mmCIF file of C-alpha atoms in Angstrom:
data_model
loop_
_atom_site.group_PDB
_atom_site.id
_atom_site.type_symbol
_atom_site.label_atom_id
_atom_site.label_comp_id
_atom_site.label_asym_id
_atom_site.label_seq_id
_atom_site.Cartn_x
_atom_site.Cartn_y
_atom_site.Cartn_z
ATOM 1 C CA MET Q 177 -57.099 -34.788 -31.646
ATOM 2 C CA ASN Q 178 -58.638 -36.215 -34.775
ATOM 3 C CA PRO Q 179 -55.429 -36.444 -36.833
ATOM 4 C CA ASN Q 180 -57.339 -36.152 -40.093
ATOM 5 C CA ASN Q 181 -58.729 -32.667 -39.534
ATOM 6 C CA GLY Q 182 -57.232 -31.148 -36.363
ATOM 7 C CA GLU Q 183 -60.413 -31.283 -34.266
ATOM 8 C CA ILE Q 184 -59.652 -31.360 -30.547
ATOM 9 C CA LEU Q 185 -61.550 -34.252 -28.955
ATOM 10 C CA ALA Q 186 -60.441 -33.689 -25.356
ATOM 11 C CA PHE Q 187 -58.134 -31.205 -23.659
ATOM 12 C CA VAL Q 188 -57.273 -31.479 -19.970
ATOM 13 C CA SER Q 189 -54.861 -29.494 -17.802
ATOM 14 C CA HIS Q 190 -54.612 -30.692 -14.215
ATOM 15 C CA PRO Q 191 -54.694 -29.435 -11.533
ATOM 16 C CA SER Q 192 -57.183 -26.785 -12.553
ATOM 17 C CA PHE Q 193 -59.094 -24.196 -10.515
ATOM 18 C CA ASN Q 194 -62.643 -22.995 -10.012
ATOM 19 C CA PRO Q 195 -63.157 -20.036 -12.416
ATOM 20 C CA ASN Q 196 -66.078 -18.827 -10.291
ATOM 21 C CA LEU Q 197 -63.498 -17.578 -7.812
ATOM 22 C CA PHE Q 198 -62.770 -14.759 -10.274
ATOM 23 C CA SER Q 199 -66.362 -13.872 -11.199
ATOM 24 C CA ARG Q 200 -66.861 -11.134 -8.567
ATOM 25 C CA GLY Q 201 -63.284 -10.410 -7.582
ATOM 26 C CA ILE Q 202 -61.099 -13.044 -6.001
ATOM 27 C CA SER Q 203 -60.141 -12.804 -2.331
ATOM 28 C CA LEU Q 204 -56.514 -12.296 -1.363
ATOM 29 C CA ASN Q 205 -56.352 -15.670 0.378
ATOM 30 C CA ASP Q 206 -57.784 -17.520 -2.620
ATOM 31 C CA TRP Q 207 -55.433 -15.680 -4.989
ATOM 32 C CA LEU Q 208 -52.340 -16.432 -2.898
ATOM 33 C CA GLU Q 209 -53.369 -20.087 -2.608
ATOM 34 C CA LEU Q 210 -53.593 -20.403 -6.396
ATOM 35 C CA LYS Q 211 -50.516 -18.276 -7.084
ATOM 36 C CA ASN Q 212 -48.291 -20.157 -4.635
ATOM 37 C CA ASN Q 213 -49.526 -23.658 -5.457
ATOM 38 C CA PRO Q 214 -46.402 -25.619 -6.507
ATOM 39 C CA HIS Q 215 -48.423 -27.425 -9.206
ATOM 40 C CA HIS Q 216 -49.284 -24.099 -10.940
ATOM 41 C CA PRO Q 217 -53.025 -24.575 -11.584
ATOM 42 C CA LEU Q 218 -53.247 -21.153 -13.309
ATOM 43 C CA THR Q 219 -51.020 -22.415 -16.130
ATOM 44 C CA ASN Q 220 -52.764 -24.225 -18.971
ATOM 45 C CA LYS Q 221 -50.133 -26.947 -19.271
ATOM 46 C CA GLY Q 222 -51.201 -28.096 -22.727
ATOM 47 C CA ILE Q 223 -50.371 -24.787 -24.408
ATOM 48 C CA GLN Q 224 -48.309 -22.841 -21.850
ATOM 49 C CA GLY Q 225 -46.236 -25.560 -20.223
ATOM 50 C CA LEU Q 226 -42.756 -25.708 -21.792
ATOM 51 C CA TYR Q 227 -40.867 -28.990 -21.484
ATOM 52 C CA PRO Q 228 -37.965 -30.810 -23.096
ATOM 53 C CA PRO Q 229 -39.534 -33.403 -25.412
ATOM 54 C CA GLY Q 230 -37.113 -36.123 -24.331
ATOM 55 C CA SER Q 231 -37.156 -39.249 -26.464
ATOM 56 C CA LEU Q 232 -40.169 -38.050 -28.462
ATOM 57 C CA PHE Q 233 -37.665 -35.902 -30.352
ATOM 58 C CA LYS Q 234 -35.935 -39.041 -31.636
ATOM 59 C CA ILE Q 235 -38.699 -39.062 -34.254
ATOM 60 C CA ILE Q 236 -37.267 -35.791 -35.628
ATOM 61 C CA THR Q 237 -33.675 -37.044 -35.397
ATOM 62 C CA ALA Q 238 -34.644 -40.182 -37.333
ATOM 63 C CA ILE Q 239 -36.458 -38.144 -40.005
ATOM 64 C CA ALA Q 240 -33.438 -35.858 -40.398
ATOM 65 C CA GLY Q 241 -31.088 -38.820 -40.764
ATOM 66 C CA LEU Q 242 -33.274 -40.488 -43.394
ATOM 67 C CA GLU Q 243 -34.042 -37.352 -45.385
ATOM 68 C CA GLU Q 244 -30.416 -36.175 -45.400
ATOM 69 C CA GLY Q 245 -29.227 -39.592 -46.565
ATOM 70 C CA LYS Q 246 -27.058 -40.147 -43.493
ATOM 71 C CA ILE Q 247 -28.684 -43.521 -42.791
ATOM 72 C CA THR Q 248 -31.141 -46.041 -44.176
ATOM 73 C CA PRO Q 249 -33.571 -47.891 -41.914
ATOM 74 C CA GLU Q 250 -31.089 -50.797 -41.920
ATOM 75 C CA THR Q 251 -28.059 -48.728 -40.846
ATOM 76 C CA THR Q 252 -26.742 -50.043 -37.544
ATOM 77 C CA PHE Q 253 -24.784 -48.556 -34.661
ATOM 78 C CA TYR Q 254 -23.489 -50.344 -31.594
ATOM 79 C CA CYS Q 255 -24.674 -49.318 -28.130
ATOM 80 C CA ARG Q 256 -22.390 -50.290 -25.280
ATOM 81 C CA GLY Q 257 -24.324 -48.219 -22.754
ATOM 82 C CA TYR Q 258 -22.670 -44.939 -23.660
ATOM 83 C CA TYR Q 259 -21.309 -42.836 -26.519
ATOM 84 C CA ARG Q 260 -17.897 -41.262 -26.129
ATOM 85 C CA LEU Q 261 -17.192 -37.757 -27.392
ATOM 86 C CA GLY Q 262 -13.836 -36.292 -26.444
ATOM 87 C CA GLY Q 263 -13.231 -37.173 -22.824
ATOM 88 C CA ARG Q 264 -16.902 -37.503 -21.896
ATOM 89 C CA GLU Q 265 -19.236 -40.483 -21.935
ATOM 90 C CA TYR Q 266 -22.851 -39.737 -22.895
ATOM 91 C CA LYS Q 267 -24.946 -42.383 -21.191
ATOM 92 C CA CYS Q 268 -27.695 -44.516 -22.678
ATOM 93 C CA TRP Q 269 -30.654 -45.175 -20.394
ATOM 94 C CA LYS Q 270 -29.777 -48.886 -20.545
ATOM 95 C CA LYS Q 271 -26.437 -48.918 -18.773
ATOM 96 C CA GLU Q 272 -25.417 -52.381 -20.013
ATOM 97 C CA GLY Q 273 -26.134 -51.268 -23.582
ATOM 98 C CA HIS Q 274 -28.476 -52.440 -26.334
ATOM 99 C CA GLY Q 275 -25.860 -53.989 -28.590
ATOM 100 C CA ARG Q 276 -26.101 -53.528 -32.361
ATOM 101 C CA LEU Q 277 -29.338 -51.902 -33.545
ATOM 102 C CA ASN Q 278 -30.859 -50.627 -36.769
ATOM 103 C CA LEU Q 279 -33.237 -47.668 -36.855
ATOM 104 C CA TYR Q 280 -36.373 -49.733 -36.240
ATOM 105 C CA ASP Q 281 -34.746 -51.338 -33.189
ATOM 106 C CA ALA Q 282 -33.438 -48.004 -31.915
ATOM 107 C CA ILE Q 283 -36.859 -46.335 -31.979
ATOM 108 C CA GLU Q 284 -38.585 -49.427 -30.612
ATOM 109 C CA GLN Q 285 -36.188 -49.633 -27.658
ATOM 110 C CA SER Q 286 -35.504 -45.868 -27.470
ATOM 111 C CA CYS Q 287 -31.725 -46.356 -27.515
ATOM 112 C CA ASP Q 288 -29.960 -43.091 -26.664
ATOM 113 C CA SER Q 289 -26.589 -44.174 -28.074
ATOM 114 C CA TYR Q 290 -28.031 -44.749 -31.550
ATOM 115 C CA PHE Q 291 -29.380 -41.203 -31.624
ATOM 116 C CA TYR Q 292 -26.140 -39.733 -30.280
ATOM 117 C CA TRP Q 293 -24.422 -41.296 -33.315
ATOM 118 C CA LEU Q 294 -27.142 -40.090 -35.657
ATOM 119 C CA GLY Q 295 -27.434 -36.602 -34.193
ATOM 120 C CA ARG Q 296 -23.719 -36.015 -34.642
ATOM 121 C CA LEU Q 297 -23.945 -37.155 -38.276
ATOM 122 C CA VAL Q 298 -26.883 -34.846 -38.988
ATOM 123 C CA GLY Q 299 -25.821 -31.735 -37.047
ATOM 124 C CA ILE Q 300 -27.787 -29.235 -35.001
ATOM 125 C CA ASP Q 301 -29.018 -27.017 -37.812
ATOM 126 C CA SER Q 302 -30.466 -29.945 -39.749
ATOM 127 C CA LEU Q 303 -32.195 -31.174 -36.592
ATOM 128 C CA ALA Q 304 -33.663 -27.694 -36.157
ATOM 129 C CA TYR Q 305 -34.754 -27.553 -39.802
ATOM 130 C CA TYR Q 306 -36.785 -30.776 -39.589
ATOM 131 C CA ALA Q 307 -38.212 -29.872 -36.177
ATOM 132 C CA LYS Q 308 -39.500 -26.591 -37.612
ATOM 133 C CA LEU Q 309 -41.081 -28.381 -40.580
ATOM 134 C CA PHE Q 310 -43.400 -29.940 -38.001
ATOM 135 C CA ASN Q 311 -44.004 -26.512 -36.401
ATOM 136 C CA LEU Q 312 -42.116 -27.348 -33.209
ATOM 137 C CA GLY Q 313 -40.874 -24.309 -31.326
ATOM 138 C CA LYS Q 314 -43.659 -22.046 -32.599
ATOM 139 C CA LYS Q 315 -47.321 -21.436 -31.877
ATOM 140 C CA THR Q 316 -49.710 -23.910 -33.496
ATOM 141 C CA GLY Q 317 -52.378 -21.302 -34.313
ATOM 142 C CA PHE Q 318 -54.669 -22.518 -31.513
ATOM 143 C CA ILE Q 319 -57.185 -19.870 -30.399
ATOM 144 C CA LEU Q 320 -55.927 -19.666 -26.804
ATOM 145 C CA ASN Q 321 -52.786 -18.022 -25.430
ATOM 146 C CA GLU Q 322 -49.939 -20.333 -26.421
ATOM 147 C CA LYS Q 323 -46.233 -20.175 -25.704
ATOM 148 C CA PRO Q 324 -43.939 -20.903 -28.663
ATOM 149 C CA GLY Q 325 -41.182 -22.984 -27.102
ATOM 150 C CA LEU Q 326 -37.651 -23.137 -28.499
ATOM 151 C CA ILE Q 327 -35.734 -25.012 -31.188
ATOM 152 C CA PRO Q 328 -32.032 -24.064 -30.855
ATOM 153 C CA THR Q 329 -29.579 -23.463 -33.693
ATOM 154 C CA LYS Q 330 -25.930 -22.418 -33.889
ATOM 155 C CA ALA Q 331 -26.945 -18.864 -34.749
ATOM 156 C CA TRP Q 332 -29.443 -18.722 -31.867
ATOM 157 C CA LYS Q 333 -26.818 -19.713 -29.299
ATOM 158 C CA GLU Q 334 -24.261 -17.309 -30.722
ATOM 159 C CA LYS Q 335 -26.759 -14.454 -30.456
ATOM 160 C CA LYS Q 336 -28.166 -15.485 -27.068
ATOM 161 C CA PHE Q 337 -24.953 -16.339 -25.211
ATOM 162 C CA ASN Q 338 -22.208 -15.011 -27.476
ATOM 163 C CA THR Q 339 -20.582 -18.439 -27.435
ATOM 164 C CA PRO Q 340 -20.243 -21.091 -30.167
ATOM 165 C CA TRP Q 341 -22.302 -24.255 -30.367
ATOM 166 C CA GLN Q 342 -20.617 -27.365 -28.934
ATOM 167 C CA GLU Q 343 -20.814 -30.854 -30.453
ATOM 168 C CA GLY Q 344 -21.919 -32.303 -27.133
ATOM 169 C CA GLU Q 345 -24.959 -30.051 -27.204
ATOM 170 C CA THR Q 346 -25.982 -31.628 -30.501
ATOM 171 C CA LEU Q 347 -25.947 -35.056 -28.840
ATOM 172 C CA SER Q 348 -28.268 -33.774 -26.121
ATOM 173 C CA VAL Q 349 -30.652 -32.203 -28.647
ATOM 174 C CA ALA Q 350 -30.735 -35.458 -30.651
ATOM 175 C CA ILE Q 351 -32.396 -37.194 -27.680
ATOM 176 C CA GLY Q 352 -34.681 -34.266 -26.842
ATOM 177 C CA GLN Q 353 -32.734 -32.434 -24.149
ATOM 178 C CA SER Q 354 -30.427 -29.367 -24.028
ATOM 179 C CA PHE Q 355 -32.194 -26.080 -24.880
ATOM 180 C CA LEU Q 356 -35.220 -27.724 -26.544
ATOM 181 C CA LEU Q 357 -38.634 -26.652 -25.243
ATOM 182 C CA VAL Q 358 -42.041 -27.664 -26.607
ATOM 183 C CA THR Q 359 -45.671 -27.638 -25.510
ATOM 184 C CA PRO Q 360 -47.798 -30.789 -25.355
ATOM 185 C CA LEU Q 361 -50.009 -29.357 -28.116
ATOM 186 C CA GLN Q 362 -47.006 -29.052 -30.439
ATOM 187 C CA MET Q 363 -46.211 -32.726 -29.852
ATOM 188 C CA LEU Q 364 -49.834 -33.574 -30.616
ATOM 189 C CA VAL Q 365 -49.512 -31.804 -33.962
ATOM 190 C CA LEU Q 366 -46.325 -33.797 -34.626
ATOM 191 C CA ILE Q 367 -47.799 -37.235 -33.903
ATOM 192 C CA SER Q 368 -50.959 -36.317 -35.852
ATOM 193 C CA ALA Q 369 -48.840 -35.472 -38.893
ATOM 194 C CA ILE Q 370 -47.067 -38.828 -38.626
ATOM 195 C CA ALA Q 371 -50.473 -40.519 -38.352
ATOM 196 C CA ASN Q 372 -52.045 -38.778 -41.356
ATOM 197 C CA GLY Q 373 -49.086 -38.924 -43.736
ATOM 198 C CA GLY Q 374 -47.536 -35.508 -43.168
ATOM 199 C CA GLU Q 375 -50.325 -32.919 -42.994
ATOM 200 C CA ILE Q 376 -50.005 -30.153 -40.396
ATOM 201 C CA TYR Q 377 -53.374 -28.988 -39.055
ATOM 202 C CA VAL Q 378 -54.152 -26.028 -36.836
ATOM 203 C CA PRO Q 379 -55.789 -27.539 -33.718
ATOM 204 C CA GLN Q 380 -59.492 -26.689 -33.859
ATOM 205 C CA LEU Q 381 -61.398 -26.192 -30.605
ATOM 206 C CA ILE Q 382 -64.659 -24.771 -31.979
ATOM 207 C CA LYS Q 383 -66.702 -26.560 -34.640
ATOM 208 C CA LYS Q 384 -69.597 -24.124 -34.969
ATOM 209 C CA ILE Q 385 -71.439 -21.272 -33.266
ATOM 210 C CA GLU Q 386 -75.230 -21.398 -32.955
ATOM 211 C CA ASP Q 387 -77.773 -18.851 -31.758
ATOM 212 C CA ASN Q 388 -80.293 -19.740 -29.053
ATOM 213 C CA GLN Q 389 -82.672 -21.110 -31.689
ATOM 214 C CA GLY Q 390 -80.051 -23.548 -32.940
ATOM 215 C CA ASN Q 391 -79.321 -21.692 -36.158
ATOM 216 C CA ILE Q 392 -75.691 -21.896 -37.244
ATOM 217 C CA GLU Q 393 -74.092 -18.457 -37.218
ATOM 218 C CA LYS Q 394 -70.575 -19.582 -38.065
ATOM 219 C CA GLU Q 395 -68.843 -22.834 -38.935
ATOM 220 C CA PHE Q 396 -65.133 -23.521 -38.632
ATOM 221 C CA LYS Q 397 -63.514 -25.692 -41.270
ATOM 222 C CA PRO Q 398 -60.343 -27.790 -40.870
ATOM 223 C CA ASN Q 399 -57.223 -25.728 -41.525
ATOM 224 C CA CYS Q 400 -54.351 -27.704 -43.074
ATOM 225 C CA ILE Q 401 -51.465 -25.249 -43.182
ATOM 226 C CA SER Q 402 -48.836 -27.447 -44.817
ATOM 227 C CA GLN Q 403 -47.838 -30.827 -46.170
ATOM 228 C CA VAL Q 404 -44.461 -31.626 -44.635
ATOM 229 C CA PRO Q 405 -41.958 -31.879 -47.538
ATOM 230 C CA ILE Q 406 -40.474 -35.268 -46.683
ATOM 231 C CA SER Q 407 -40.719 -38.508 -48.596
ATOM 232 C CA PRO Q 408 -43.625 -40.924 -48.089
ATOM 233 C CA ASN Q 409 -41.053 -43.648 -47.442
ATOM 234 C CA THR Q 410 -39.643 -41.727 -44.479
ATOM 235 C CA ILE Q 411 -43.130 -41.346 -43.011
ATOM 236 C CA ARG Q 412 -43.694 -45.070 -43.586
ATOM 237 C CA VAL Q 413 -40.475 -46.012 -41.777
ATOM 238 C CA ILE Q 414 -41.328 -43.803 -38.795
ATOM 239 C CA ARG Q 415 -44.883 -45.150 -38.596
ATOM 240 C CA ASN Q 416 -43.711 -48.752 -38.682
ATOM 241 C CA SER Q 417 -41.098 -48.018 -36.023
ATOM 242 C CA LEU Q 418 -43.715 -46.443 -33.750
ATOM 243 C CA LEU Q 419 -45.927 -49.483 -34.250
ATOM 244 C CA ARG Q 420 -43.101 -51.640 -32.907
ATOM 245 C CA VAL Q 421 -42.718 -49.354 -29.869
ATOM 246 C CA VAL Q 422 -46.124 -50.514 -28.660
ATOM 247 C CA GLN Q 423 -46.748 -53.864 -30.336
ATOM 248 C CA SER Q 424 -43.322 -55.475 -29.940
ATOM 249 C CA PRO Q 425 -42.427 -57.373 -26.749
ATOM 250 C CA ASN Q 426 -39.202 -55.317 -26.674
ATOM 251 C CA GLY Q 427 -40.969 -51.987 -27.181
ATOM 252 C CA THR Q 428 -40.741 -49.326 -24.504
ATOM 253 C CA GLY Q 429 -44.459 -48.581 -24.975
ATOM 254 C CA LYS Q 430 -45.829 -52.124 -24.738
ATOM 255 C CA VAL Q 431 -47.774 -51.091 -21.618
ATOM 256 C CA ALA Q 432 -50.161 -49.270 -23.992
ATOM 257 C CA GLN Q 433 -51.167 -52.412 -25.903
ATOM 258 C CA ILE Q 434 -54.913 -52.866 -26.409
ATOM 259 C CA GLU Q 435 -56.173 -56.316 -27.326
ATOM 260 C CA GLY Q 436 -57.638 -56.368 -30.825
ATOM 261 C CA LEU Q 437 -56.152 -53.009 -31.818
ATOM 262 C CA GLU Q 438 -52.904 -51.937 -33.482
ATOM 263 C CA LEU Q 439 -51.622 -48.806 -31.783
ATOM 264 C CA ALA Q 440 -48.446 -46.847 -32.571
ATOM 265 C CA GLY Q 441 -46.678 -44.542 -30.144
ATOM 266 C CA LYS Q 442 -43.509 -43.271 -28.506
ATOM 267 C CA THR Q 443 -42.433 -43.021 -24.901
ATOM 268 C CA GLY Q 444 -40.418 -40.122 -23.569
ATOM 269 C CA THR Q 445 -38.667 -39.347 -20.309
ATOM 270 C CA ALA Q 446 -37.473 -35.756 -20.141
ATOM 271 C CA GLN Q 447 -34.872 -34.698 -17.607
ATOM 272 C CA VAL Q 448 -35.475 -31.627 -15.485
ATOM 273 C CA VAL Q 449 -31.888 -31.781 -14.194
ATOM 274 C CA GLY Q 450 -29.100 -34.280 -14.796
ATOM 275 C CA LEU Q 451 -29.434 -37.208 -12.399
ATOM 276 C CA SER Q 452 -27.372 -40.302 -11.760
ATOM 277 C CA LEU Q 453 -28.712 -43.469 -13.362
ATOM 278 C CA ASN Q 454 -28.232 -45.136 -9.981
ATOM 279 C CA LYS Q 455 -30.473 -42.624 -8.181
ATOM 280 C CA LYS Q 456 -33.851 -43.955 -7.016
ATOM 281 C CA VAL Q 457 -36.871 -41.823 -7.893
ATOM 282 C CA SER Q 458 -37.883 -41.700 -4.217
ATOM 283 C CA GLU Q 459 -34.530 -40.091 -3.395
ATOM 284 C CA VAL Q 460 -35.100 -37.188 -5.816
ATOM 285 C CA PRO Q 461 -37.125 -34.104 -4.762
ATOM 286 C CA TYR Q 462 -40.448 -34.011 -6.602
ATOM 287 C CA CYS Q 463 -39.659 -30.793 -8.473
ATOM 288 C CA LEU Q 464 -36.457 -32.325 -9.907
ATOM 289 C CA ARG Q 465 -37.954 -35.607 -11.111
ATOM 290 C CA ASP Q 466 -38.182 -36.378 -14.825
ATOM 291 C CA HIS Q 467 -41.313 -35.597 -16.845
ATOM 292 C CA ALA Q 468 -43.147 -38.552 -18.394
ATOM 293 C CA TRP Q 469 -44.369 -38.357 -22.013
ATOM 294 C CA PHE Q 470 -46.368 -40.620 -24.280
ATOM 295 C CA ILE Q 471 -47.670 -39.864 -27.778
ATOM 296 C CA ALA Q 472 -49.740 -42.274 -29.840
ATOM 297 C CA PHE Q 473 -52.263 -42.762 -32.620
ATOM 298 C CA ALA Q 474 -54.759 -45.510 -33.426
ATOM 299 C CA PRO Q 475 -55.889 -47.552 -35.236
ATOM 300 C CA PHE Q 476 -52.601 -47.920 -37.086
ATOM 301 C CA GLU Q 477 -54.005 -48.397 -40.599
ATOM 302 C CA ASN Q 478 -56.791 -45.817 -40.391
ATOM 303 C CA PRO Q 479 -56.115 -43.443 -37.489
ATOM 304 C CA LYS Q 480 -59.114 -41.868 -35.760
ATOM 305 C CA ILE Q 481 -57.371 -40.410 -32.722
ATOM 306 C CA SER Q 482 -53.973 -39.073 -31.745
ATOM 307 C CA VAL Q 483 -53.053 -38.495 -28.116
ATOM 308 C CA VAL Q 484 -50.351 -36.801 -26.091
ATOM 309 C CA VAL Q 485 -49.986 -37.326 -22.359
ATOM 310 C CA LEU Q 486 -47.486 -35.462 -20.211
ATOM 311 C CA VAL Q 487 -47.206 -36.253 -16.506
ATOM 312 C CA GLU Q 488 -45.144 -33.550 -14.844
ATOM 313 C CA HIS Q 489 -42.366 -35.082 -12.729
ATOM 314 C CA GLY Q 490 -44.003 -38.455 -13.351
ATOM 315 C CA GLY Q 491 -40.781 -40.346 -14.100
ATOM 316 C CA PHE Q 492 -40.844 -42.829 -16.968
ATOM 317 C CA GLY Q 493 -43.173 -42.298 -19.917
ATOM 318 C CA SER Q 494 -43.798 -46.020 -20.181
ATOM 319 C CA THR Q 495 -45.161 -46.361 -16.648
ATOM 320 C CA ALA Q 496 -46.705 -42.953 -15.895
ATOM 321 C CA ALA Q 497 -48.025 -41.600 -19.215
ATOM 322 C CA GLY Q 498 -48.518 -44.713 -21.373
ATOM 323 C CA PRO Q 499 -51.364 -46.255 -19.330
ATOM 324 C CA ILE Q 500 -53.298 -42.968 -19.396
ATOM 325 C CA ALA Q 501 -53.007 -42.738 -23.185
ATOM 326 C CA ARG Q 502 -54.095 -46.362 -23.512
ATOM 327 C CA GLU Q 503 -57.293 -45.774 -21.538
ATOM 328 C CA VAL Q 504 -58.145 -42.581 -23.441
ATOM 329 C CA ILE Q 505 -57.711 -44.344 -26.787
ATOM 330 C CA LYS Q 506 -59.640 -47.415 -25.692
ATOM 331 C CA TYR Q 507 -62.549 -45.327 -24.383
ATOM 332 C CA TYR Q 508 -62.830 -43.139 -27.470
ATOM 333 C CA LEU Q 509 -62.531 -45.889 -30.073
ATOM 334 C CA LYS Q 510 -65.112 -48.010 -28.263
ATOM 335 C CA LYS Q 511 -67.413 -45.006 -28.067
ATOM 336 C CA ILE Q 512 -67.287 -44.462 -31.843
ATOM 337 C CA GLY Q 513 -67.598 -48.189 -32.524
ATOM 338 C CA VAL Q 514 -64.159 -48.849 -34.033
ATOM 339 C CA PHE Q 515 -63.655 -52.014 -31.971
#
């Protein structure tokens, strides 16, 4: 997407299918092959695929903490590889721990323990409030058939399951798990708003309609539906943290570095089911493997493109999704002569 106006630059859902199969009535064999394909080619993953956002949601948790005055960017927590709540240990992805980190460090290194601390300070309903400011958990207004996703609250769980919200569930939401569900397009709107300073645009697929003589019958203008009501300083802190994710040698997204270009982004690894940290990916059935996310924008100072990549069951965002985003950004910015 162009983060400055919402124009969609490229939109790919893979695997796809040949639409000509449907033009004169699809055969039973062809239909069953598509319907039973385990990779679900009939689902447009960008707008109909629902996934936990994983560590991408730490952006929202950080915004909530800053805006609610629970932390400053310099507030530190200590990661020893887990966070203890009651009799349970909530693991960080780095089992030996990250040590003492401030917010910049925590986003850069995607420390789970830091966001367990912060999520508990903020609370589930505040997390939901800031997620909804960025239109997560609802349709973006795109012209195709979207699914809304889900941002949980205490009231939602009480109504849905007739049981109270548990503190441990807040910890899981703070790192993008639990009941959270989003589409890739929603995450694109989020990273675009971070890139452009807080403006939420409806993703725009069609620029204009012409007749067969080339006369313009209708033009579609950018549709900015809101300016997110958070402070410019909070946006600045998040942007600078995302820059470190890619540009710092300790950043989880350093694989996306492009020589001569400052790029900001965030990795995400979203669990499908709870797995042991000691489990090798090859030992896990494909359908149970983690999803790999990467969101980014570039150039940092004057963004021209924002990107979201989701690799279903791809494992780590840094290794599976980050390189794809890097190549998309590099190709586009070279094409328009930015570098």
